PDB file of C-alpha atoms and ligand atoms in Angstrom:
ATOM      1  CA  MET A   1    -110.172 -85.280   5.192  1.00  0.00           C
ATOM      2  CA  ALA A   2    -107.145 -87.279   6.355  1.00  0.00           C
ATOM      3  CA  SER A   3    -107.139 -90.321   8.621  1.00  0.00           C
ATOM      4  CA  ILE A   4    -105.272 -89.476  11.797  1.00  0.00           C
ATOM      5  CA  ILE A   5    -102.352 -91.821  12.515  1.00  0.00           C
ATOM      6  CA  GLU A   6    -102.734 -92.410  16.248  1.00  0.00           C
ATOM      7  CA  GLY A   7     -99.119 -92.708  17.387  1.00  0.00           C
ATOM      8  CA  LYS A   8    -100.049 -92.802  21.034  1.00  0.00           C
ATOM      9  CA  ALA A   9    -102.340 -95.833  20.611  1.00  0.00           C
ATOM     10  CA  ILE A  10     -99.892 -97.615  18.276  1.00  0.00           C
ATOM     11  CA  SER A  11     -97.057 -97.059  20.764  1.00  0.00           C
ATOM     12  CA  GLN A  12     -99.170 -98.465  23.611  1.00  0.00           C
ATOM     13  CA  LYS A  13     -99.801-101.647  21.667  1.00  0.00           C
ATOM     14  CA  ILE A  14     -96.047-102.003  20.951  1.00  0.00           C
ATOM     15  CA  LEU A  15     -95.210-101.354  24.621  1.00  0.00           C
ATOM     16  CA  ALA A  16     -97.742-104.000  25.716  1.00  0.00           C
ATOM     17  CA  ASP A  17     -96.088-106.544  23.387  1.00  0.00           C
ATOM     18  CA  ILE A  18     -92.619-105.635  24.719  1.00  0.00           C
ATOM     19  CA  LYS A  19     -93.920-105.932  28.283  1.00  0.00           C
ATOM     20  CA  SER A  20     -95.061-109.493  27.708  1.00  0.00           C
ATOM     21  CA  SER A  21     -91.708-110.425  26.101  1.00  0.00           C
ATOM     22  CA  VAL A  22     -89.867-108.816  29.024  1.00  0.00           C
ATOM     23  CA  ALA A  23     -91.935-110.854  31.462  1.00  0.00           C
ATOM     24  CA  SER A  24     -90.478-114.060  30.012  1.00  0.00           C
ATOM     25  CA  CYS A  25     -86.841-112.883  30.110  1.00  0.00           C
ATOM     26  CA  ALA A  26     -84.519-114.718  32.526  1.00  0.00           C
ATOM     27  CA  ARG A  27     -83.714-111.339  34.117  1.00  0.00           C
ATOM     28  CA  PRO A  28     -85.055-107.833  33.412  1.00  0.00           C
ATOM     29  CA  PRO A  29     -83.346-106.123  30.469  1.00  0.00           C
ATOM     30  CA  CYS A  30     -81.306-103.190  31.784  1.00  0.00           C
ATOM     31  CA  ALA A  31     -80.742 -99.750  30.246  1.00  0.00           C
ATOM     32  CA  VAL A  32     -78.494 -97.056  31.715  1.00  0.00           C
ATOM     33  CA  PHE A  33     -79.004 -93.408  30.799  1.00  0.00           C
ATOM     34  CA  VAL A  34     -76.212 -90.864  31.061  1.00  0.00           C
ATOM     35  CA  ARG A  35     -77.261 -87.250  31.469  1.00  0.00           C
ATOM     36  CA  VAL A  36     -74.813 -84.336  31.597  1.00  0.00           C
ATOM     37  CA  GLY A  37     -75.929 -81.066  33.212  1.00  0.00           C
ATOM     38  CA  GLU A  38     -79.480 -79.918  33.836  1.00  0.00           C
ATOM     39  CA  ASP A  39     -80.832 -79.057  30.387  1.00  0.00           C
ATOM     40  CA  PRO A  40     -84.593 -78.873  31.192  1.00  0.00           C
ATOM     41  CA  ALA A  41     -85.691 -80.781  28.068  1.00  0.00           C
ATOM     42  CA  SER A  42     -83.140 -83.542  28.757  1.00  0.00           C
ATOM     43  CA  VAL A  43     -84.374 -83.868  32.353  1.00  0.00           C
ATOM     44  CA  ILE A  44     -87.952 -84.351  31.083  1.00  0.00           C
ATOM     45  CA  TYR A  45     -86.943 -86.785  28.313  1.00  0.00           C
ATOM     46  CA  VAL A  46     -84.832 -88.993  30.563  1.00  0.00           C
ATOM     47  CA  ASN A  47     -87.541 -89.062  33.252  1.00  0.00           C
ATOM     48  CA  GLN A  48     -90.147 -90.073  30.640  1.00  0.00           C
ATOM     49  CA  LYS A  49     -87.927 -92.851  29.304  1.00  0.00           C
ATOM     50  CA  GLN A  50     -87.303 -94.147  32.832  1.00  0.00           C
ATOM     51  CA  LYS A  51     -90.985 -94.063  33.732  1.00  0.00           C
ATOM     52  CA  ILE A  52     -92.086 -96.028  30.667  1.00  0.00           C
ATOM     53  CA  ALA A  53     -89.234 -98.527  31.023  1.00  0.00           C
ATOM     54  CA  THR A  54     -90.259 -99.186  34.626  1.00  0.00           C
ATOM     55  CA  GLU A  55     -93.903 -99.673  33.601  1.00  0.00           C
ATOM     56  CA  ILE A  56     -92.958-102.479  31.220  1.00  0.00           C
ATOM     57  CA  GLY A  57     -90.431-104.194  33.494  1.00  0.00           C
ATOM     58  CA  ILE A  58     -87.192-102.844  32.019  1.00  0.00           C
ATOM     59  CA  LYS A  59     -84.626-101.952  34.685  1.00  0.00           C
ATOM     60  CA  THR A  60     -83.050 -98.505  34.361  1.00  0.00           C
ATOM     61  CA  SER A  61     -80.673 -96.217  36.144  1.00  0.00           C
ATOM     62  CA  THR A  62     -79.410 -92.751  35.329  1.00  0.00           C
ATOM     63  CA  ILE A  63     -75.873 -91.505  35.797  1.00  0.00           C
ATOM     64  CA  LEU A  64     -75.780 -87.741  36.317  1.00  0.00           C
ATOM     65  CA  LEU A  65     -72.618 -85.831  35.491  1.00  0.00           C
ATOM     66  CA  PRO A  66     -72.024 -82.101  35.974  1.00  0.00           C
ATOM     67  CA  GLN A  67     -72.131 -79.693  33.041  1.00  0.00           C
ATOM     68  CA  ASN A  68     -68.385 -79.018  33.489  1.00  0.00           C
ATOM     69  CA  VAL A  69     -67.422 -82.710  33.396  1.00  0.00           C
ATOM     70  CA  GLU A  70     -64.097 -83.524  31.722  1.00  0.00           C
ATOM     71  CA  CYS A  71     -64.533 -85.429  28.471  1.00  0.00           C
ATOM     72  CA  GLU A  72     -62.198 -88.194  29.763  1.00  0.00           C
ATOM     73  CA  MET A  73     -64.376 -88.689  32.825  1.00  0.00           C
ATOM     74  CA  LEU A  74     -67.472 -89.101  30.621  1.00  0.00           C
ATOM     75  CA  LEU A  75     -65.635 -91.538  28.351  1.00  0.00           C
ATOM     76  CA  ASP A  76     -64.451 -93.529  31.406  1.00  0.00           C
ATOM     77  CA  THR A  77     -68.038 -93.769  32.613  1.00  0.00           C
ATOM     78  CA  ILE A  78     -69.090 -95.161  29.222  1.00  0.00           C
ATOM     79  CA  ARG A  79     -66.152 -97.615  29.207  1.00  0.00           C
ATOM     80  CA  GLN A  80     -67.307 -99.009  32.547  1.00  0.00           C
ATOM     81  CA  LEU A  81     -70.869 -99.425  31.242  1.00  0.00           C
ATOM     82  CA  ASN A  82     -69.520-101.168  28.129  1.00  0.00           C
ATOM     83  CA  GLU A  83     -67.710-103.685  30.339  1.00  0.00           C
ATOM     84  CA  ASP A  84     -70.583-104.233  32.772  1.00  0.00           C
ATOM     85  CA  THR A  85     -72.274-107.473  31.646  1.00  0.00           C
ATOM     86  CA  THR A  86     -75.454-106.588  33.605  1.00  0.00           C
ATOM     87  CA  VAL A  87     -76.005-103.548  31.347  1.00  0.00           C
ATOM     88  CA  ASP A  88     -77.739-104.273  28.007  1.00  0.00           C
ATOM     89  CA  GLY A  89     -78.329-100.761  26.707  1.00  0.00           C
ATOM     90  CA  ILE A  90     -76.586 -97.395  27.085  1.00  0.00           C
ATOM     91  CA  LEU A  91     -78.138 -94.047  26.166  1.00  0.00           C
ATOM     92  CA  ILE A  92     -76.178 -90.799  26.236  1.00  0.00           C
ATOM     93  CA  GLN A  93     -78.775 -88.049  26.368  1.00  0.00           C
ATOM     94  CA  ALA A  94     -78.037 -85.285  23.854  1.00  0.00           C
ATOM     95  CA  PRO A  95     -77.179 -82.441  23.805  1.00  0.00           C
ATOM     96  CA  LEU A  96     -73.808 -82.687  25.557  1.00  0.00           C
ATOM     97  CA  PRO A  97     -71.830 -79.533  26.514  1.00  0.00           C
ATOM     98  CA  THR A  98     -69.857 -79.576  23.244  1.00  0.00           C
ATOM     99  CA  LEU A  99     -70.309 -81.236  19.878  1.00  0.00           C
ATOM    100  CA  GLU A 100     -66.814 -82.765  20.162  1.00  0.00           C
ATOM    101  CA  MET A 101     -67.777 -84.358  23.464  1.00  0.00           C
ATOM    102  CA  GLN A 102     -71.009 -85.648  21.954  1.00  0.00           C
ATOM    103  CA  GLU A 103     -69.212 -87.227  19.003  1.00  0.00           C
ATOM    104  CA  ALA A 104     -66.595 -88.816  21.276  1.00  0.00           C
ATOM    105  CA  ALA A 105     -69.291 -90.137  23.632  1.00  0.00           C
ATOM    106  CA  PHE A 106     -71.470 -91.643  20.884  1.00  0.00           C
ATOM    107  CA  ALA A 107     -68.373 -93.285  19.375  1.00  0.00           C
ATOM    108  CA  MET A 108     -67.377 -94.773  22.747  1.00  0.00           C
ATOM    109  CA  VAL A 109     -70.649 -96.665  23.298  1.00  0.00           C
ATOM    110  CA  ASP A 110     -70.313-100.400  22.595  1.00  0.00           C
ATOM    111  CA  PRO A 111     -72.310-100.760  19.326  1.00  0.00           C
ATOM    112  CA  THR A 112     -74.058-103.854  20.732  1.00  0.00           C
ATOM    113  CA  LYS A 113     -75.417-101.662  23.585  1.00  0.00           C
ATOM    114  CA  ASP A 114     -76.215 -98.649  21.386  1.00  0.00           C
ATOM    115  CA  ILE A 115     -80.007 -98.570  21.901  1.00  0.00           C
ATOM    116  CA  ASP A 116     -80.184 -95.070  20.361  1.00  0.00           C
ATOM    117  CA  GLY A 117     -78.591 -96.344  17.127  1.00  0.00           C
ATOM    118  CA  PHE A 118     -76.311 -93.301  16.931  1.00  0.00           C
ATOM    119  CA  HIS A 119     -72.965 -95.144  16.662  1.00  0.00           C
ATOM    120  CA  SER A 120     -71.314 -94.943  13.221  1.00  0.00           C
ATOM    121  CA  TYR A 121     -71.186 -98.746  13.155  1.00  0.00           C
ATOM    122  CA  ASN A 122     -74.968 -99.014  13.487  1.00  0.00           C
ATOM    123  CA  LEU A 123     -75.546 -96.197  10.999  1.00  0.00           C
ATOM    124  CA  GLY A 124     -73.238 -98.118   8.628  1.00  0.00           C
ATOM    125  CA  LEU A 125     -75.249-101.321   9.115  1.00  0.00           C
ATOM    126  CA  LEU A 126     -78.413 -99.346   8.341  1.00  0.00           C
ATOM    127  CA  CYS A 127     -76.820 -98.182   5.053  1.00  0.00           C
ATOM    128  CA  GLN A 128     -76.046-101.831   4.291  1.00  0.00           C
ATOM    129  CA  GLU A 129     -79.649-102.857   5.048  1.00  0.00           C
ATOM    130  CA  SER A 130     -78.330-105.306   7.642  1.00  0.00           C
ATOM    131  CA  ASP A 131     -80.663-106.462  10.424  1.00  0.00           C
ATOM    132  CA  ARG A 132     -77.781-106.883  12.866  1.00  0.00           C
ATOM    133  CA  GLY A 133     -77.681-103.273  14.077  1.00  0.00           C
ATOM    134  CA  PHE A 134     -80.020-100.877  15.839  1.00  0.00           C
ATOM    135  CA  TRP A 135     -82.152 -98.365  13.961  1.00  0.00           C
ATOM    136  CA  PRO A 136     -82.335 -94.897  15.527  1.00  0.00           C
ATOM    137  CA  CYS A 137     -85.576 -94.680  17.517  1.00  0.00           C
ATOM    138  CA  THR A 138     -87.445 -91.808  15.845  1.00  0.00           C
ATOM    139  CA  PRO A 139     -86.900 -93.138  12.290  1.00  0.00           C
ATOM    140  CA  ALA A 140     -87.861 -96.650  13.459  1.00  0.00           C
ATOM    141  CA  GLY A 141     -91.040 -95.230  15.011  1.00  0.00           C
ATOM    142  CA  ILE A 142     -91.867 -93.351  11.808  1.00  0.00           C
ATOM    143  CA  VAL A 143     -91.562 -96.607   9.837  1.00  0.00           C
ATOM    144  CA  GLU A 144     -94.098 -98.233  12.189  1.00  0.00           C
ATOM    145  CA  LEU A 145     -96.514 -95.326  11.679  1.00  0.00           C
ATOM    146  CA  ILE A 146     -96.150 -95.596   7.897  1.00  0.00           C
ATOM    147  CA  ARG A 147     -96.722 -99.370   8.042  1.00  0.00           C
ATOM    148  CA  SER A 148     -99.899 -98.771  10.063  1.00  0.00           C
ATOM    149  CA  THR A 149    -101.463 -97.081   7.002  1.00  0.00           C
ATOM    150  CA  ASN A 150    -101.171-100.351   5.003  1.00  0.00           C
ATOM    151  CA  MET A 151    -100.388 -98.282   1.907  1.00  0.00           C
ATOM    152  CA  ASP A 152     -98.073 -99.802  -0.716  1.00  0.00           C
ATOM    153  CA  LEU A 153     -95.413 -97.150  -1.281  1.00  0.00           C
ATOM    154  CA  THR A 154     -93.303 -99.100  -3.790  1.00  0.00           C
ATOM    155  CA  GLY A 155     -92.043 -96.694  -6.452  1.00  0.00           C
ATOM    156  CA  LYS A 156     -93.683 -93.734  -4.738  1.00  0.00           C
ATOM    157  CA  HIS A 157     -91.949 -90.496  -3.807  1.00  0.00           C
ATOM    158  CA  THR A 158     -90.739 -89.863  -0.241  1.00  0.00           C
ATOM    159  CA  VAL A 159     -89.670 -86.303   0.505  1.00  0.00           C
ATOM    160  CA  VAL A 160     -87.737 -85.772   3.732  1.00  0.00           C
ATOM    161  CA  LEU A 161     -87.548 -82.190   4.977  1.00  0.00           C
ATOM    162  CA  GLY A 162     -84.469 -82.072   7.224  1.00  0.00           C
ATOM    163  CA  ARG A 163     -81.069 -83.780   7.130  1.00  0.00           C
ATOM    164  CA  SER A 164     -80.173 -84.416  10.771  1.00  0.00           C
ATOM    165  CA  LEU A 165     -78.212 -87.498  11.753  1.00  0.00           C
ATOM    166  CA  ILE A 166     -80.914 -88.462  14.262  1.00  0.00           C
ATOM    167  CA  VAL A 167     -83.997 -88.208  12.020  1.00  0.00           C
ATOM    168  CA  GLY A 168     -83.724 -86.871   8.465  1.00  0.00           C
ATOM    169  CA  LYS A 169     -80.835 -88.893   7.029  1.00  0.00           C
ATOM    170  CA  PRO A 170     -81.701 -92.265   8.604  1.00  0.00           C
ATOM    171  CA  VAL A 171     -85.435 -92.086   7.868  1.00  0.00           C
ATOM    172  CA  GLY A 172     -84.649 -91.317   4.221  1.00  0.00           C
ATOM    173  CA  LEU A 173     -82.315 -94.327   4.089  1.00  0.00           C
ATOM    174  CA  LEU A 174     -84.996 -96.547   5.637  1.00  0.00           C
ATOM    175  CA  MET A 175     -87.576 -95.528   3.025  1.00  0.00           C
ATOM    176  CA  LEU A 176     -84.991 -96.272   0.314  1.00  0.00           C
ATOM    177  CA  GLN A 177     -84.463 -99.863   1.482  1.00  0.00           C
ATOM    178  CA  LYS A 178     -85.384-102.900  -0.581  1.00  0.00           C
ATOM    179  CA  LYS A 179     -88.056-103.792   1.958  1.00  0.00           C
ATOM    180  CA  GLU A 180     -91.758-104.222   1.454  1.00  0.00           C
ATOM    181  CA  PHE A 181     -92.684-101.108   3.469  1.00  0.00           C
ATOM    182  CA  ALA A 182     -90.181 -98.935   1.570  1.00  0.00           C
ATOM    183  CA  ASN A 183     -88.782 -99.158  -1.983  1.00  0.00           C
ATOM    184  CA  THR A 184     -89.526 -95.475  -2.449  1.00  0.00           C
ATOM    185  CA  THR A 185     -87.698 -92.795  -4.418  1.00  0.00           C
ATOM    186  CA  VAL A 186     -86.266 -90.452  -1.799  1.00  0.00           C
ATOM    187  CA  THR A 187     -85.578 -86.728  -1.986  1.00  0.00           C
ATOM    188  CA  PHE A 188     -83.910 -84.835   0.864  1.00  0.00           C
ATOM    189  CA  CYS A 189     -84.617 -81.114   1.285  1.00  0.00           C
ATOM    190  CA  HIS A 190     -82.918 -78.890   3.856  1.00  0.00           C
ATOM    191  CA  SER A 191     -82.372 -75.295   4.896  1.00  0.00           C
ATOM    192  CA  ARG A 192     -80.319 -74.547   1.771  1.00  0.00           C
ATOM    193  CA  SER A 193     -82.680 -76.259  -0.672  1.00  0.00           C
ATOM    194  CA  LYS A 194     -84.369 -74.094  -3.273  1.00  0.00           C
ATOM    195  CA  ASN A 195     -88.111 -74.316  -3.915  1.00  0.00           C
ATOM    196  CA  ILE A 196     -89.013 -76.815  -1.213  1.00  0.00           C
ATOM    197  CA  SER A 197     -92.719 -76.477  -2.124  1.00  0.00           C
ATOM    198  CA  HIS A 198     -92.013 -77.941  -5.543  1.00  0.00           C
ATOM    199  CA  TYR A 199     -90.652 -81.158  -4.000  1.00  0.00           C
ATOM    200  CA  ALA A 200     -93.218 -81.301  -1.185  1.00  0.00           C
ATOM    201  CA  GLN A 201     -96.103 -81.033  -3.675  1.00  0.00           C
ATOM    202  CA  ASP A 202     -94.863 -84.168  -5.438  1.00  0.00           C
ATOM    203  CA  ALA A 203     -94.495 -86.217  -2.227  1.00  0.00           C
ATOM    204  CA  ASP A 204     -96.632 -89.304  -1.692  1.00  0.00           C
ATOM    205  CA  LEU A 205     -94.943 -89.503   1.711  1.00  0.00           C
ATOM    206  CA  LEU A 206     -93.832 -86.239   3.302  1.00  0.00           C
ATOM    207  CA  ILE A 207     -91.693 -86.381   6.449  1.00  0.00           C
ATOM    208  CA  ALA A 208     -91.318 -82.952   8.067  1.00  0.00           C
ATOM    209  CA  ALA A 209     -88.348 -82.745  10.438  1.00  0.00           C
ATOM    210  CA  MET A 210     -86.992 -79.238  10.077  1.00  0.00           C
ATOM    211  CA  GLY A 211     -88.019 -77.761  13.433  1.00  0.00           C
ATOM    212  CA  GLN A 212     -90.050 -74.845  12.034  1.00  0.00           C
ATOM    213  CA  PRO A 213     -93.464 -74.390  13.615  1.00  0.00           C
ATOM    214  CA  GLN A 214     -96.370 -75.001  11.205  1.00  0.00           C
ATOM    215  CA  ALA A 215     -94.178 -74.229   8.181  1.00  0.00           C
ATOM    216  CA  ILE A 216     -95.769 -76.922   5.991  1.00  0.00           C
ATOM    217  CA  THR A 217     -99.042 -75.543   4.686  1.00  0.00           C
ATOM    218  CA  ALA A 218    -101.950 -77.144   2.809  1.00  0.00           C
ATOM    219  CA  ASP A 219    -100.865 -75.747  -0.579  1.00  0.00           C
ATOM    220  CA  MET A 220     -97.603 -77.753  -0.267  1.00  0.00           C
ATOM    221  CA  ILE A 221     -99.394 -81.114   0.028  1.00  0.00           C
ATOM    222  CA  LYS A 222    -100.311 -83.589  -2.714  1.00  0.00           C
ATOM    223  CA  PRO A 223    -103.927 -84.690  -2.178  1.00  0.00           C
ATOM    224  CA  GLY A 224    -103.991 -88.062  -0.405  1.00  0.00           C
ATOM    225  CA  ALA A 225    -100.344 -87.926   0.736  1.00  0.00           C
ATOM    226  CA  ILE A 226     -99.088 -89.468   3.981  1.00  0.00           C
ATOM    227  CA  VAL A 227     -97.770 -86.632   6.159  1.00  0.00           C
ATOM    228  CA  ILE A 228     -95.497 -87.449   9.100  1.00  0.00           C
ATOM    229  CA  ASP A 229     -94.817 -84.520  11.427  1.00  0.00           C
ATOM    230  CA  VAL A 230     -91.654 -84.901  13.516  1.00  0.00           C
ATOM    231  CA  GLY A 231     -91.623 -81.312  14.782  1.00  0.00           C
ATOM    232  CA  ILE A 232     -91.981 -80.406  18.460  1.00  0.00           C
ATOM    233  CA  ASN A 233     -92.128 -76.612  18.687  1.00  0.00           C
ATOM    234  CA  ARG A 234     -93.373 -74.350  21.448  1.00  0.00           C
ATOM    235  CA  ILE A 235     -95.349 -71.328  20.308  1.00  0.00           C
ATOM    236  CA  SER A 236     -96.797 -68.682  22.609  1.00  0.00           C
ATOM    237  CA  ASP A 237    -100.507 -69.045  23.319  1.00  0.00           C
ATOM    238  CA  ASN A 238    -102.266 -66.637  25.670  1.00  0.00           C
ATOM    239  CA  ASN A 239    -105.280 -68.948  25.887  1.00  0.00           C
ATOM    240  CA  SER A 240    -103.158 -71.678  27.447  1.00  0.00           C
ATOM    241  CA  GLU A 241    -102.411 -71.768  31.182  1.00  0.00           C
ATOM    242  CA  LYS A 242     -98.716 -72.302  30.502  1.00  0.00           C
ATOM    243  CA  GLY A 243     -98.628 -69.414  28.023  1.00  0.00           C
ATOM    244  CA  TYR A 244     -97.511 -71.723  25.190  1.00  0.00           C
ATOM    245  CA  ARG A 245     -98.602 -74.769  23.265  1.00  0.00           C
ATOM    246  CA  VAL A 246     -96.714 -77.433  21.353  1.00  0.00           C
ATOM    247  CA  VAL A 247     -97.135 -77.616  17.575  1.00  0.00           C
ATOM    248  CA  GLY A 248     -95.445 -79.589  14.826  1.00  0.00           C
ATOM    249  CA  ASP A 249     -93.727 -78.489  11.626  1.00  0.00           C
ATOM    250  CA  VAL A 250     -97.044 -78.989   9.814  1.00  0.00           C
ATOM    251  CA  ASP A 251    -100.088 -76.706   9.834  1.00  0.00           C
ATOM    252  CA  PHE A 252    -102.213 -79.635  11.024  1.00  0.00           C
ATOM    253  CA  GLU A 253    -105.689 -78.074  10.858  1.00  0.00           C
ATOM    254  CA  ASN A 254    -105.408 -77.114   7.189  1.00  0.00           C
ATOM    255  CA  VAL A 255    -103.135 -79.908   5.963  1.00  0.00           C
ATOM    256  CA  LYS A 256    -105.491 -82.592   7.298  1.00  0.00           C
ATOM    257  CA  GLU A 257    -108.102 -81.391   4.777  1.00  0.00           C
ATOM    258  CA  VAL A 258    -105.789 -82.338   1.884  1.00  0.00           C
ATOM    259  CA  ALA A 259    -103.642 -85.244   3.121  1.00  0.00           C
ATOM    260  CA  GLY A 260    -104.712 -88.903   3.124  1.00  0.00           C
ATOM    261  CA  PHE A 261    -103.022 -89.678   6.462  1.00  0.00           C
ATOM    262  CA  ILE A 262    -101.465 -87.359   9.012  1.00  0.00           C
ATOM    263  CA  THR A 263     -99.766 -87.647  12.406  1.00  0.00           C
ATOM    264  CA  PRO A 264    -100.839 -85.251  15.166  1.00  0.00           C
ATOM    265  CA  VAL A 265     -98.507 -83.312  17.477  1.00  0.00           C
ATOM    266  CA  PRO A 266     -98.467 -84.221  20.277  1.00  0.00           C
ATOM    267  CA  GLY A 267     -99.470 -87.895  20.144  1.00  0.00           C
ATOM    268  CA  GLY A 268     -97.924 -88.859  16.803  1.00  0.00           C
ATOM    269  CA  VAL A 269     -94.211 -89.503  16.353  1.00  0.00           C
ATOM    270  CA  GLY A 270     -93.211 -88.564  19.945  1.00  0.00           C
ATOM    271  CA  PRO A 271     -94.610 -91.612  21.785  1.00  0.00           C
ATOM    272  CA  MET A 272     -93.213 -93.924  19.096  1.00  0.00           C
ATOM    273  CA  THR A 273     -89.632 -92.801  19.775  1.00  0.00           C
ATOM    274  CA  ILE A 274     -89.766 -94.063  23.357  1.00  0.00           C
ATOM    275  CA  ALA A 275     -91.511 -97.299  22.327  1.00  0.00           C
ATOM    276  CA  MET A 276     -88.700 -97.994  19.842  1.00  0.00           C
ATOM    277  CA  LEU A 277     -86.088 -97.281  22.526  1.00  0.00           C
ATOM    278  CA  MET A 278     -87.714 -99.973  24.646  1.00  0.00           C
ATOM    279  CA  LYS A 279     -87.771-102.327  21.656  1.00  0.00           C
ATOM    280  CA  ASN A 280     -84.047-101.731  21.081  1.00  0.00           C
ATOM    281  CA  THR A 281     -83.343-102.406  24.778  1.00  0.00           C
ATOM    282  CA  LEU A 282     -85.158-105.742  24.596  1.00  0.00           C
ATOM    283  CA  LEU A 283     -83.287-106.543  21.360  1.00  0.00           C
ATOM    284  CA  ALA A 284     -79.938-105.710  23.001  1.00  0.00           C
ATOM    285  CA  TYR A 285     -80.823-107.987  25.923  1.00  0.00           C
ATOM    286  CA  GLN A 286     -81.843-110.840  23.600  1.00  0.00           C
ATOM    287  CA  ARG A 287     -78.649-110.530  21.558  1.00  0.00           C
ATOM    288  CA  HIS A 288     -76.480-110.474  24.700  1.00  0.00           C
ATOM    289  CA  ALA A 289     -78.343-113.479  26.122  1.00  0.00           C
ATOM    290  CA  HIS A 290     -77.658-115.486  22.947  1.00  0.00           C
ATOM    291  CA  ARG A 291     -73.992-114.674  22.558  1.00  0.00           C
TER     292      ARG A 291
HETATM  293  N1  GUN B 301     -81.896 -85.708  22.549  1.00  0.00           N
HETATM  294  C1  GUN B 301     -82.978 -85.419  21.804  1.00  0.00           C
HETATM  295  N2  GUN B 301     -83.481 -86.546  21.273  1.00  0.00           N
HETATM  296  C2  GUN B 301     -82.696 -87.556  21.682  1.00  0.00           C
HETATM  297  C3  GUN B 301     -82.690 -88.966  21.471  1.00  0.00           C
HETATM  298  O1  GUN B 301     -83.536 -89.541  20.765  1.00  0.00           O
HETATM  299  N3  GUN B 301     -81.716 -89.652  22.083  1.00  0.00           N
HETATM  300  C4  GUN B 301     -80.772 -89.056  22.833  1.00  0.00           C
HETATM  301  N4  GUN B 301     -79.823 -89.818  23.391  1.00  0.00           N
HETATM  302  N5  GUN B 301     -80.722 -87.767  23.050  1.00  0.00           N
HETATM  303  C5  GUN B 301     -81.693 -87.026  22.479  1.00  0.00           C
END
């Protein structure tokens, strides 16, 4: 029976620490969110980020642009935020209307204000194992959850299921680093991989980030493995008032009987992402203050 990695509680401890650091800042750190259109998930995410920031003393504002905004107008908005010395962090909420627009917008953000860690410059620094950049928030949160197990993973096998730029690729690179929490051998699997079970069964650390509800079953797990579930999937549930419930990519109830450690959904990786965004905002403020 696995130990449950309590992401919610771990995130609250991190947020409390950030709150006390923020309280001793000369001025409140400031993050600006840019949201384009009314994508319902984006509305919820940005509101959550604002609420938590406010609770810990970080100043925020949100710039809303219409779904049919011209790319140039969006880029101009970002340019102004880059130049505004009262703004420490900038977050462009994805998805944007087109992938081209998203790429152009992420590239426009001043890398020293890139609290999401999505700019190529920061992803490059991560590849170089430099501490000068920003780590993307979900991978950074996953690292904290792994550290909370106090397991020595040196030489062990990490299997990442998923190859997105936001989660899969960076978390694999983090677990490859020459750092005490990492030093693992990393395998990436994805939608075109053959025989995913074969790799999953050998994983000492399994990170599921494919976006397929409850696809990872108990027979795919090495006994005692650390299982990190990044999935957030809605499945229909007639017993629920809303008619649906949220599940991860892992079949939690059965996998927890085999794994050594497991993150729940909700309450695992999700709360850590926002905590790491707040940490990056404080870091951006501190770096700007010391320039
Ligand atoms: N959309 C979904 N997840 C994220 C995230 O972590 N950051 C941003 N900016 N957009 C997202």
